[in-house]
Structure formats: C-alpha cells, structure tokens
PDB file of C-alpha atoms in Angstrom:
ATOM      1  CA  UNK Z  24      -9.977 -47.636  15.702  1.00  0.00           C
ATOM      2  CA  UNK Z  25     -11.065 -50.276  12.835  1.00  0.00           C
ATOM      3  CA  UNK Z  26     -10.107 -48.188  10.187  1.00  0.00           C
ATOM      4  CA  UNK Z  27     -11.171 -49.696   6.916  1.00  0.00           C
ATOM      5  CA  UNK Z  28     -13.739 -52.456   7.218  1.00  0.00           C
ATOM      6  CA  UNK Z  29     -14.745 -53.836   4.023  1.00  0.00           C
ATOM      7  CA  UNK Z  30     -17.353 -56.847   3.598  1.00  0.00           C
ATOM      8  CA  UNK Z  31     -17.495 -59.577   2.679  1.00  0.00           C
ATOM      9  CA  UNK Z  32     -14.054 -61.043   2.075  1.00  0.00           C
ATOM     10  CA  UNK Z  33     -15.287 -63.468  -0.378  1.00  0.00           C
ATOM     11  CA  UNK Z  34     -18.140 -63.709  -2.825  1.00  0.00           C
ATOM     12  CA  UNK Z  35     -19.222 -66.274  -5.694  1.00  0.00           C
ATOM     13  CA  UNK Z  36     -21.467 -64.786  -8.177  1.00  0.00           C
ATOM     14  CA  UNK Z  37     -23.570 -65.824 -11.240  1.00  0.00           C
ATOM     15  CA  UNK Z  38     -23.986 -64.164 -13.996  1.00  0.00           C
ATOM     16  CA  UNK Z  39     -26.415 -61.731 -14.215  1.00  0.00           C
ATOM     17  CA  UNK Z  40     -26.817 -61.436 -10.316  1.00  0.00           C
ATOM     18  CA  UNK Z  41     -26.427 -58.225  -8.097  1.00  0.00           C
ATOM     19  CA  UNK Z  42     -24.626 -57.536  -5.470  1.00  0.00           C
ATOM     20  CA  UNK Z  43     -23.400 -54.810  -2.828  1.00  0.00           C
ATOM     21  CA  UNK Z  44     -19.835 -54.802  -1.613  1.00  0.00           C
ATOM     22  CA  UNK Z  45     -20.014 -52.949   1.788  1.00  0.00           C
ATOM     23  CA  UNK Z  46     -16.935 -50.151   3.077  1.00  0.00           C
ATOM     24  CA  UNK Z  47     -16.964 -48.636   6.139  1.00  0.00           C
ATOM     25  CA  UNK Z  48     -14.666 -46.677   7.776  1.00  0.00           C
ATOM     26  CA  UNK Z  49     -14.117 -44.971  11.325  1.00  0.00           C
ATOM     27  CA  UNK Z  50     -11.351 -42.385  10.940  1.00  0.00           C
ATOM     28  CA  UNK Z  51     -13.735 -39.631   9.748  1.00  0.00           C
ATOM     29  CA  UNK Z  52     -11.864 -39.285   6.432  1.00  0.00           C
ATOM     30  CA  UNK Z  53     -13.475 -37.058   3.547  1.00  0.00           C
ATOM     31  CA  UNK Z  54     -12.262 -39.351   0.338  1.00  0.00           C
ATOM     32  CA  UNK Z  55     -13.498 -42.784  -0.039  1.00  0.00           C
ATOM     33  CA  UNK Z  56     -12.361 -44.722  -3.387  1.00  0.00           C
ATOM     34  CA  UNK Z  57     -13.075 -48.075  -4.591  1.00  0.00           C
ATOM     35  CA  UNK Z  58     -10.636 -49.839  -6.690  1.00  0.00           C
ATOM     36  CA  UNK Z  59     -10.274 -52.963  -8.524  1.00  0.00           C
ATOM     37  CA  UNK Z  60      -7.496 -55.223  -9.024  1.00  0.00           C
ATOM     38  CA  UNK Z  61      -6.688 -57.569 -11.716  1.00  0.00           C
ATOM     39  CA  UNK Z  62      -3.471 -59.529 -11.715  1.00  0.00           C
ATOM     40  CA  UNK Z  63      -0.512 -57.767 -13.386  1.00  0.00           C
ATOM     41  CA  UNK Z  64      -2.930 -54.794 -13.938  1.00  0.00           C
ATOM     42  CA  UNK Z  65      -2.391 -52.556 -10.840  1.00  0.00           C
ATOM     43  CA  UNK Z  66      -5.513 -50.614  -8.982  1.00  0.00           C
ATOM     44  CA  UNK Z  67      -7.817 -49.406 -11.265  1.00  0.00           C
ATOM     45  CA  UNK Z  68     -10.009 -46.666  -9.812  1.00  0.00           C
ATOM     46  CA  UNK Z  69     -13.981 -47.610 -10.156  1.00  0.00           C
ATOM     47  CA  UNK Z  70     -15.422 -44.798  -8.334  1.00  0.00           C
ATOM     48  CA  UNK Z  71     -14.533 -41.935  -5.524  1.00  0.00           C
ATOM     49  CA  UNK Z  72     -16.241 -39.676  -3.639  1.00  0.00           C
ATOM     50  CA  UNK Z  73     -14.728 -36.210  -1.489  1.00  0.00           C
ATOM     51  CA  UNK Z  74     -17.764 -36.409   0.642  1.00  0.00           C
ATOM     52  CA  UNK Z  75     -21.302 -37.359   1.687  1.00  0.00           C
ATOM     53  CA  UNK Z  76     -23.484 -36.560  -1.364  1.00  0.00           C
ATOM     54  CA  UNK Z  77     -20.895 -36.391  -3.668  1.00  0.00           C
ATOM     55  CA  UNK Z  78     -19.478 -39.388  -6.209  1.00  0.00           C
ATOM     56  CA  UNK Z  79     -17.501 -39.117  -9.488  1.00  0.00           C
ATOM     57  CA  UNK Z  80     -16.988 -41.970 -12.149  1.00  0.00           C
ATOM     58  CA  UNK Z  81     -13.177 -42.967 -11.964  1.00  0.00           C
ATOM     59  CA  UNK Z  82     -11.014 -44.953 -14.830  1.00  0.00           C
ATOM     60  CA  UNK Z  83     -13.160 -47.944 -14.966  1.00  0.00           C
ATOM     61  CA  UNK Z  84     -16.839 -47.169 -13.868  1.00  0.00           C
ATOM     62  CA  UNK Z  85     -19.313 -49.039 -16.441  1.00  0.00           C
ATOM     63  CA  UNK Z  86     -21.110 -51.733 -14.407  1.00  0.00           C
ATOM     64  CA  UNK Z  87     -20.898 -50.042 -11.186  1.00  0.00           C
ATOM     65  CA  UNK Z  88     -22.924 -47.798  -9.077  1.00  0.00           C
ATOM     66  CA  UNK Z  89     -21.801 -46.363  -5.798  1.00  0.00           C
ATOM     67  CA  UNK Z  90     -23.739 -44.071  -2.969  1.00  0.00           C
ATOM     68  CA  UNK Z  91     -22.420 -41.808  -0.198  1.00  0.00           C
ATOM     69  CA  UNK Z  92     -25.138 -40.670   2.022  1.00  0.00           C
ATOM     70  CA  UNK Z  93     -22.580 -40.506   5.250  1.00  0.00           C
ATOM     71  CA  UNK Z  94     -18.940 -39.989   6.005  1.00  0.00           C
ATOM     72  CA  UNK Z  95     -18.565 -43.451   7.481  1.00  0.00           C
ATOM     73  CA  UNK Z  96     -20.107 -45.676   4.139  1.00  0.00           C
ATOM     74  CA  UNK Z  97     -19.272 -46.076   0.697  1.00  0.00           C
ATOM     75  CA  UNK Z  98     -21.381 -49.088  -0.613  1.00  0.00           C
ATOM     76  CA  UNK Z  99     -20.387 -50.389  -4.225  1.00  0.00           C
ATOM     77  CA  UNK Z 100     -23.105 -52.022  -6.175  1.00  0.00           C
ATOM     78  CA  UNK Z 101     -22.707 -54.300  -8.777  1.00  0.00           C
ATOM     79  CA  UNK Z 102     -25.439 -54.987 -11.302  1.00  0.00           C
ATOM     80  CA  UNK Z 103     -25.995 -57.536 -13.591  1.00  0.00           C
ATOM     81  CA  UNK Z 104     -22.893 -59.569 -12.539  1.00  0.00           C
ATOM     82  CA  UNK Z 105     -20.572 -60.540 -15.865  1.00  0.00           C
ATOM     83  CA  UNK Z 106     -17.324 -62.485 -15.522  1.00  0.00           C
ATOM     84  CA  UNK Z 107     -15.213 -59.513 -16.336  1.00  0.00           C
ATOM     85  CA  UNK Z 108     -16.333 -58.448 -13.003  1.00  0.00           C
ATOM     86  CA  UNK Z 109     -14.270 -60.979 -11.413  1.00  0.00           C
ATOM     87  CA  UNK Z 110     -11.443 -59.360  -9.529  1.00  0.00           C
ATOM     88  CA  UNK Z 111     -10.539 -58.175  -6.305  1.00  0.00           C
ATOM     89  CA  UNK Z 112     -12.020 -55.126  -4.860  1.00  0.00           C
ATOM     90  CA  UNK Z 113     -10.250 -52.803  -2.604  1.00  0.00           C
ATOM     91  CA  UNK Z 114     -12.331 -50.038  -0.659  1.00  0.00           C
ATOM     92  CA  UNK Z 115      -9.655 -46.924   0.285  1.00  0.00           C
ATOM     93  CA  UNK Z 116      -9.748 -43.699   2.475  1.00  0.00           C
ATOM     94  CA  UNK Z 117      -8.275 -40.503   3.323  1.00  0.00           C
ATOM     95  CA  UNK Z 118      -8.195 -37.411   4.808  1.00  0.00           C
ATOM     96  CA  UNK Z 119      -8.058 -34.694   2.244  1.00  0.00           C
ATOM     97  CA  UNK Z 120      -4.554 -35.321   0.716  1.00  0.00           C
ATOM     98  CA  UNK Z 121      -2.485 -32.823   2.682  1.00  0.00           C
ATOM     99  CA  UNK Z 122       0.553 -32.841   4.625  1.00  0.00           C
ATOM    100  CA  UNK Z 123       1.513 -36.530   5.122  1.00  0.00           C
ATOM    101  CA  UNK Z 124      -1.345 -37.890   5.282  1.00  0.00           C
ATOM    102  CA  UNK Z 125      -1.849 -41.591   3.762  1.00  0.00           C
ATOM    103  CA  UNK Z 126      -4.424 -43.731   2.586  1.00  0.00           C
ATOM    104  CA  UNK Z 127      -5.638 -46.437   4.473  1.00  0.00           C
ATOM    105  CA  UNK Z 128      -7.207 -49.923   2.708  1.00  0.00           C
ATOM    106  CA  UNK Z 129      -9.476 -52.373   3.608  1.00  0.00           C
ATOM    107  CA  UNK Z 130      -8.676 -55.750   3.502  1.00  0.00           C
ATOM    108  CA  UNK Z 131     -10.184 -56.215  -0.154  1.00  0.00           C
ATOM    109  CA  UNK Z 132     -13.568 -58.457  -1.115  1.00  0.00           C
ATOM    110  CA  UNK Z 133     -12.506 -61.646  -3.664  1.00  0.00           C
ATOM    111  CA  UNK Z 134     -15.279 -61.522  -6.125  1.00  0.00           C
ATOM    112  CA  UNK Z 135     -15.791 -64.338  -8.837  1.00  0.00           C
ATOM    113  CA  UNK Z 136     -18.694 -64.355 -11.114  1.00  0.00           C
ATOM    114  CA  UNK Z 137     -19.349 -67.714 -12.764  1.00  0.00           C
TER     115      UNK Z 137
ATOM    116  CA  UNK S   6      -4.674 -37.058 -17.168  1.00  0.00           C
ATOM    117  CA  UNK S   7      -2.264 -38.707 -14.594  1.00  0.00           C
ATOM    118  CA  UNK S   8      -0.405 -41.630 -16.169  1.00  0.00           C
ATOM    119  CA  UNK S   9       1.677 -43.487 -13.514  1.00  0.00           C
ATOM    120  CA  UNK S  10       4.349 -45.742 -14.775  1.00  0.00           C
ATOM    121  CA  UNK S  11       6.513 -48.063 -12.635  1.00  0.00           C
ATOM    122  CA  UNK S  12       9.600 -50.444 -13.902  1.00  0.00           C
ATOM    123  CA  UNK S  13      10.700 -52.936 -13.568  1.00  0.00           C
ATOM    124  CA  UNK S  14       7.595 -54.797 -13.172  1.00  0.00           C
ATOM    125  CA  UNK S  15       9.285 -57.840 -12.055  1.00  0.00           C
ATOM    126  CA  UNK S  16      12.432 -57.844 -10.324  1.00  0.00           C
ATOM    127  CA  UNK S  17      14.502 -61.005  -9.182  1.00  0.00           C
ATOM    128  CA  UNK S  18      17.269 -60.220  -6.834  1.00  0.00           C
ATOM    129  CA  UNK S  19      19.592 -61.959  -4.139  1.00  0.00           C
ATOM    130  CA  UNK S  20      20.119 -61.442  -0.681  1.00  0.00           C
ATOM    131  CA  UNK S  21      22.418 -58.267   0.046  1.00  0.00           C
ATOM    132  CA  UNK S  22      22.233 -56.367  -3.251  1.00  0.00           C
ATOM    133  CA  UNK S  23      21.030 -52.801  -3.835  1.00  0.00           C
ATOM    134  CA  UNK S  24      18.468 -52.034  -6.478  1.00  0.00           C
ATOM    135  CA  UNK S  25      16.173 -49.215  -7.254  1.00  0.00           C
ATOM    136  CA  UNK S  26      12.560 -48.739  -8.568  1.00  0.00           C
ATOM    137  CA  UNK S  27      11.466 -46.310 -10.698  1.00  0.00           C
ATOM    138  CA  UNK S  28       8.317 -44.465 -10.521  1.00  0.00           C
ATOM    139  CA  UNK S  29       7.881 -41.924 -13.640  1.00  0.00           C
ATOM    140  CA  UNK S  30       4.269 -39.910 -13.578  1.00  0.00           C
ATOM    141  CA  UNK S  31       2.710 -37.536 -16.363  1.00  0.00           C
ATOM    142  CA  UNK S  32       2.020 -34.782 -15.243  1.00  0.00           C
ATOM    143  CA  UNK S  33       2.156 -32.401 -12.053  1.00  0.00           C
ATOM    144  CA  UNK S  34       1.391 -34.484  -8.517  1.00  0.00           C
ATOM    145  CA  UNK S  35       1.449 -32.888  -5.532  1.00  0.00           C
ATOM    146  CA  UNK S  36       2.800 -36.065  -3.677  1.00  0.00           C
ATOM    147  CA  UNK S  37       3.964 -39.309  -4.336  1.00  0.00           C
ATOM    148  CA  UNK S  38       3.025 -42.389  -2.423  1.00  0.00           C
ATOM    149  CA  UNK S  39       4.912 -45.487  -1.893  1.00  0.00           C
ATOM    150  CA  UNK S  40       2.802 -49.194  -0.893  1.00  0.00           C
ATOM    151  CA  UNK S  41       3.401 -52.360  -0.125  1.00  0.00           C
ATOM    152  CA  UNK S  42       1.368 -55.527  -0.842  1.00  0.00           C
ATOM    153  CA  UNK S  43       2.274 -59.094   0.396  1.00  0.00           C
ATOM    154  CA  UNK S  44       0.981 -61.879  -1.622  1.00  0.00           C
ATOM    155  CA  UNK S  45      -3.354 -62.219  -1.036  1.00  0.00           C
ATOM    156  CA  UNK S  46      -2.969 -59.116   1.194  1.00  0.00           C
ATOM    157  CA  UNK S  47      -3.849 -55.508   1.349  1.00  0.00           C
ATOM    158  CA  UNK S  48      -2.034 -52.455   0.757  1.00  0.00           C
ATOM    159  CA  UNK S  49       0.092 -50.820   3.406  1.00  0.00           C
ATOM    160  CA  UNK S  50       1.845 -47.376   3.405  1.00  0.00           C
ATOM    161  CA  UNK S  51       5.392 -46.947   3.253  1.00  0.00           C
ATOM    162  CA  UNK S  52       6.085 -43.287   2.038  1.00  0.00           C
ATOM    163  CA  UNK S  53       4.358 -40.296   1.270  1.00  0.00           C
ATOM    164  CA  UNK S  54       6.774 -37.905  -0.687  1.00  0.00           C
ATOM    165  CA  UNK S  55       5.381 -34.217  -0.404  1.00  0.00           C
ATOM    166  CA  UNK S  56       8.121 -32.183  -2.495  1.00  0.00           C
ATOM    167  CA  UNK S  57      10.892 -31.800  -4.717  1.00  0.00           C
ATOM    168  CA  UNK S  58      14.470 -33.483  -3.098  1.00  0.00           C
ATOM    169  CA  UNK S  59      12.233 -35.260  -0.626  1.00  0.00           C
ATOM    170  CA  UNK S  60      14.143 -38.525   0.669  1.00  0.00           C
ATOM    171  CA  UNK S  61      12.777 -40.591   3.165  1.00  0.00           C
ATOM    172  CA  UNK S  62      14.262 -43.952   4.694  1.00  0.00           C
ATOM    173  CA  UNK S  63      12.839 -46.998   6.834  1.00  0.00           C
ATOM    174  CA  UNK S  64      14.890 -49.561   7.368  1.00  0.00           C
ATOM    175  CA  UNK S  65      16.412 -51.120   4.217  1.00  0.00           C
ATOM    176  CA  UNK S  66      14.221 -48.635   1.931  1.00  0.00           C
ATOM    177  CA  UNK S  67      15.027 -45.405   0.826  1.00  0.00           C
ATOM    178  CA  UNK S  68      12.282 -43.124  -1.156  1.00  0.00           C
ATOM    179  CA  UNK S  69      12.968 -39.990  -3.037  1.00  0.00           C
ATOM    180  CA  UNK S  70      11.089 -37.502  -5.161  1.00  0.00           C
ATOM    181  CA  UNK S  71      12.466 -35.146  -8.359  1.00  0.00           C
ATOM    182  CA  UNK S  72       9.651 -33.212  -9.248  1.00  0.00           C
ATOM    183  CA  UNK S  73      11.158 -31.352 -12.133  1.00  0.00           C
ATOM    184  CA  UNK S  74      11.720 -34.573 -13.957  1.00  0.00           C
ATOM    185  CA  UNK S  75       8.766 -36.340 -12.725  1.00  0.00           C
ATOM    186  CA  UNK S  76      10.222 -39.595 -11.234  1.00  0.00           C
ATOM    187  CA  UNK S  77      10.167 -40.839  -7.716  1.00  0.00           C
ATOM    188  CA  UNK S  78      12.536 -43.769  -6.674  1.00  0.00           C
ATOM    189  CA  UNK S  79      12.539 -46.717  -4.214  1.00  0.00           C
ATOM    190  CA  UNK S  80      16.012 -47.849  -3.396  1.00  0.00           C
ATOM    191  CA  UNK S  81      16.452 -51.119  -1.818  1.00  0.00           C
ATOM    192  CA  UNK S  82      19.765 -51.505   0.155  1.00  0.00           C
ATOM    193  CA  UNK S  83      21.259 -55.008   0.911  1.00  0.00           C
ATOM    194  CA  UNK S  84      17.922 -56.859   0.241  1.00  0.00           C
ATOM    195  CA  UNK S  85      16.546 -59.405   2.492  1.00  0.00           C
ATOM    196  CA  UNK S  86      14.082 -62.012   1.760  1.00  0.00           C
ATOM    197  CA  UNK S  87      11.417 -60.217   4.307  1.00  0.00           C
ATOM    198  CA  UNK S  88      11.407 -57.508   1.353  1.00  0.00           C
ATOM    199  CA  UNK S  89       9.828 -59.889  -1.062  1.00  0.00           C
ATOM    200  CA  UNK S  90       6.175 -57.885  -2.161  1.00  0.00           C
ATOM    201  CA  UNK S  91       4.722 -56.080  -4.974  1.00  0.00           C
ATOM    202  CA  UNK S  92       5.433 -52.437  -4.213  1.00  0.00           C
ATOM    203  CA  UNK S  93       3.428 -49.583  -5.770  1.00  0.00           C
ATOM    204  CA  UNK S  94       3.521 -46.150  -6.335  1.00  0.00           C
ATOM    205  CA  UNK S  95       0.528 -43.537  -6.696  1.00  0.00           C
ATOM    206  CA  UNK S  96       0.247 -39.579  -7.261  1.00  0.00           C
ATOM    207  CA  UNK S  97      -2.702 -37.342  -7.050  1.00  0.00           C
ATOM    208  CA  UNK S  98      -4.891 -36.207 -10.048  1.00  0.00           C
ATOM    209  CA  UNK S  99      -7.617 -34.227 -10.639  1.00  0.00           C
ATOM    210  CA  UNK S 100      -7.161 -31.395  -8.380  1.00  0.00           C
ATOM    211  CA  UNK S 101      -5.877 -34.050  -5.342  1.00  0.00           C
ATOM    212  CA  UNK S 102      -8.972 -35.760  -5.173  1.00  0.00           C
ATOM    213  CA  UNK S 103      -7.878 -39.062  -7.276  1.00  0.00           C
ATOM    214  CA  UNK S 104      -5.161 -41.457  -6.380  1.00  0.00           C
ATOM    215  CA  UNK S 105      -3.732 -42.929  -9.649  1.00  0.00           C
ATOM    216  CA  UNK S 106      -1.391 -45.853  -9.361  1.00  0.00           C
ATOM    217  CA  UNK S 107       1.348 -47.502 -11.151  1.00  0.00           C
ATOM    218  CA  UNK S 108       0.992 -50.942 -12.137  1.00  0.00           C
ATOM    219  CA  UNK S 109       3.510 -52.459  -9.512  1.00  0.00           C
ATOM    220  CA  UNK S 110       6.978 -54.095  -9.089  1.00  0.00           C
ATOM    221  CA  UNK S 111       7.130 -57.573  -8.082  1.00  0.00           C
ATOM    222  CA  UNK S 112      10.221 -58.082  -6.217  1.00  0.00           C
ATOM    223  CA  UNK S 113      11.536 -61.452  -5.557  1.00  0.00           C
ATOM    224  CA  UNK S 114      14.596 -61.600  -2.864  1.00  0.00           C
ATOM    225  CA  UNK S 115      16.348 -65.047  -3.264  1.00  0.00           C
ATOM    226  CA  UNK S 116      18.888 -66.784  -0.604  1.00  0.00           C
TER     227      UNK S 116
END
C-alpha cells in the first residue's frame, strides 16, 4: 500500500495563476481532508469529504475548491493564487473515526506564491 | 465548535528529565489523537485515546485522557534527543466528521 500520495511536493506559482494539488489514497478510506500548515499556526482545515460526491467546507475554505468523484482521489484546486496561500498543504484520510482508527497523512505540498 | 488548545507551545528540556504536554478541548470529542511531526516532514500517529481514563504508552511517551475535564496529557519520561519534534493533539467535531488540531508543542531536548 502506498498510503496517501500527494503531488507535487513543491511548487512556485505566480499571483493569479491556478493549480490543482493532487491527493490519492489506496486504503479505501471514506473520509479525506485538506489542511494547510503555516508556521506556528498548526493545521487549519480547508475542506473535507466523507465519501465520493460529498464535500464540505472547513475553517479556511476561501480561495479553494475541491471535488470527490472517487473514493481514492480528493484534489484541491487553487484559483487565482494569492501570496496568502503560501503554505504547506497536507492531505489526510481515515476510515470513519471508529475504534482505534488513525488518520494517515501525505508527505505535503510546499507551495509558494510570488 | 470544537477548539483544541495545547500548552506549552514551546518546550526546551534537558535529557533525562520528565515533562508533560497538556491538551484541552472545548466541547465533547469522542476520541483524542496525538501525532508527532519532525521538521519538514509529515505527521505520524502516536496514540488514539477512546474513552475516559484511557492510558497508552509507547517507549518514553505516555498519553492519557480525562473526558470529564476535557483534558489529555502526553507525558515524557527521561527525555532523549530523538524525541525532539512537534507534538500535536486533535479531536473530532461535526458528528465526528472533522479532525480539529491544536497548534502543536515544539519540543527541544538538549544534552
């Protein structure tokens, strides 16, 4: 099992450009999350999904969009990139949180907007 | 909405000493997670605590949960340099659909 795979690992965007951060998991997890991590600010939830076709906003959704057409994939779209979106982005997945299930994280995407 | 607060946010300690990191949460969460993050790396699961009074131990780390006080602790025994990392706690919110995280505790263990 590869676990949670994020691509790309690094990206530099110019202001106003768009891009899609990819996230795929092969563990058949229903729940998937996108977080951004800024220095000293912990993890902020951007969007989450509890299954294919179902997405919902987290704490900081503005400037982002997501889709969940399959159980495996949960891409995050940035439209009109802004310097405030410079951050490290993590994707995570979990079975519905029952029992001792834990969340698994991807390796992160470090995004710089200049 | 669930809020998760950790303290301290920064901790510098000597090898061989003991210390405790605290995680308070504002509303009911049916489980509490502890994760570790090394600099420039992803997050790695340490413990999942499910019920009041739950205690789990792995090496020099021990985590506990008091659901009545809405408090979890991560106790470090006889710290070693390899434990230097940032430690996060998280709880469930929104009918267990959302994982909400604390700001993390940056731990430095010095010789």
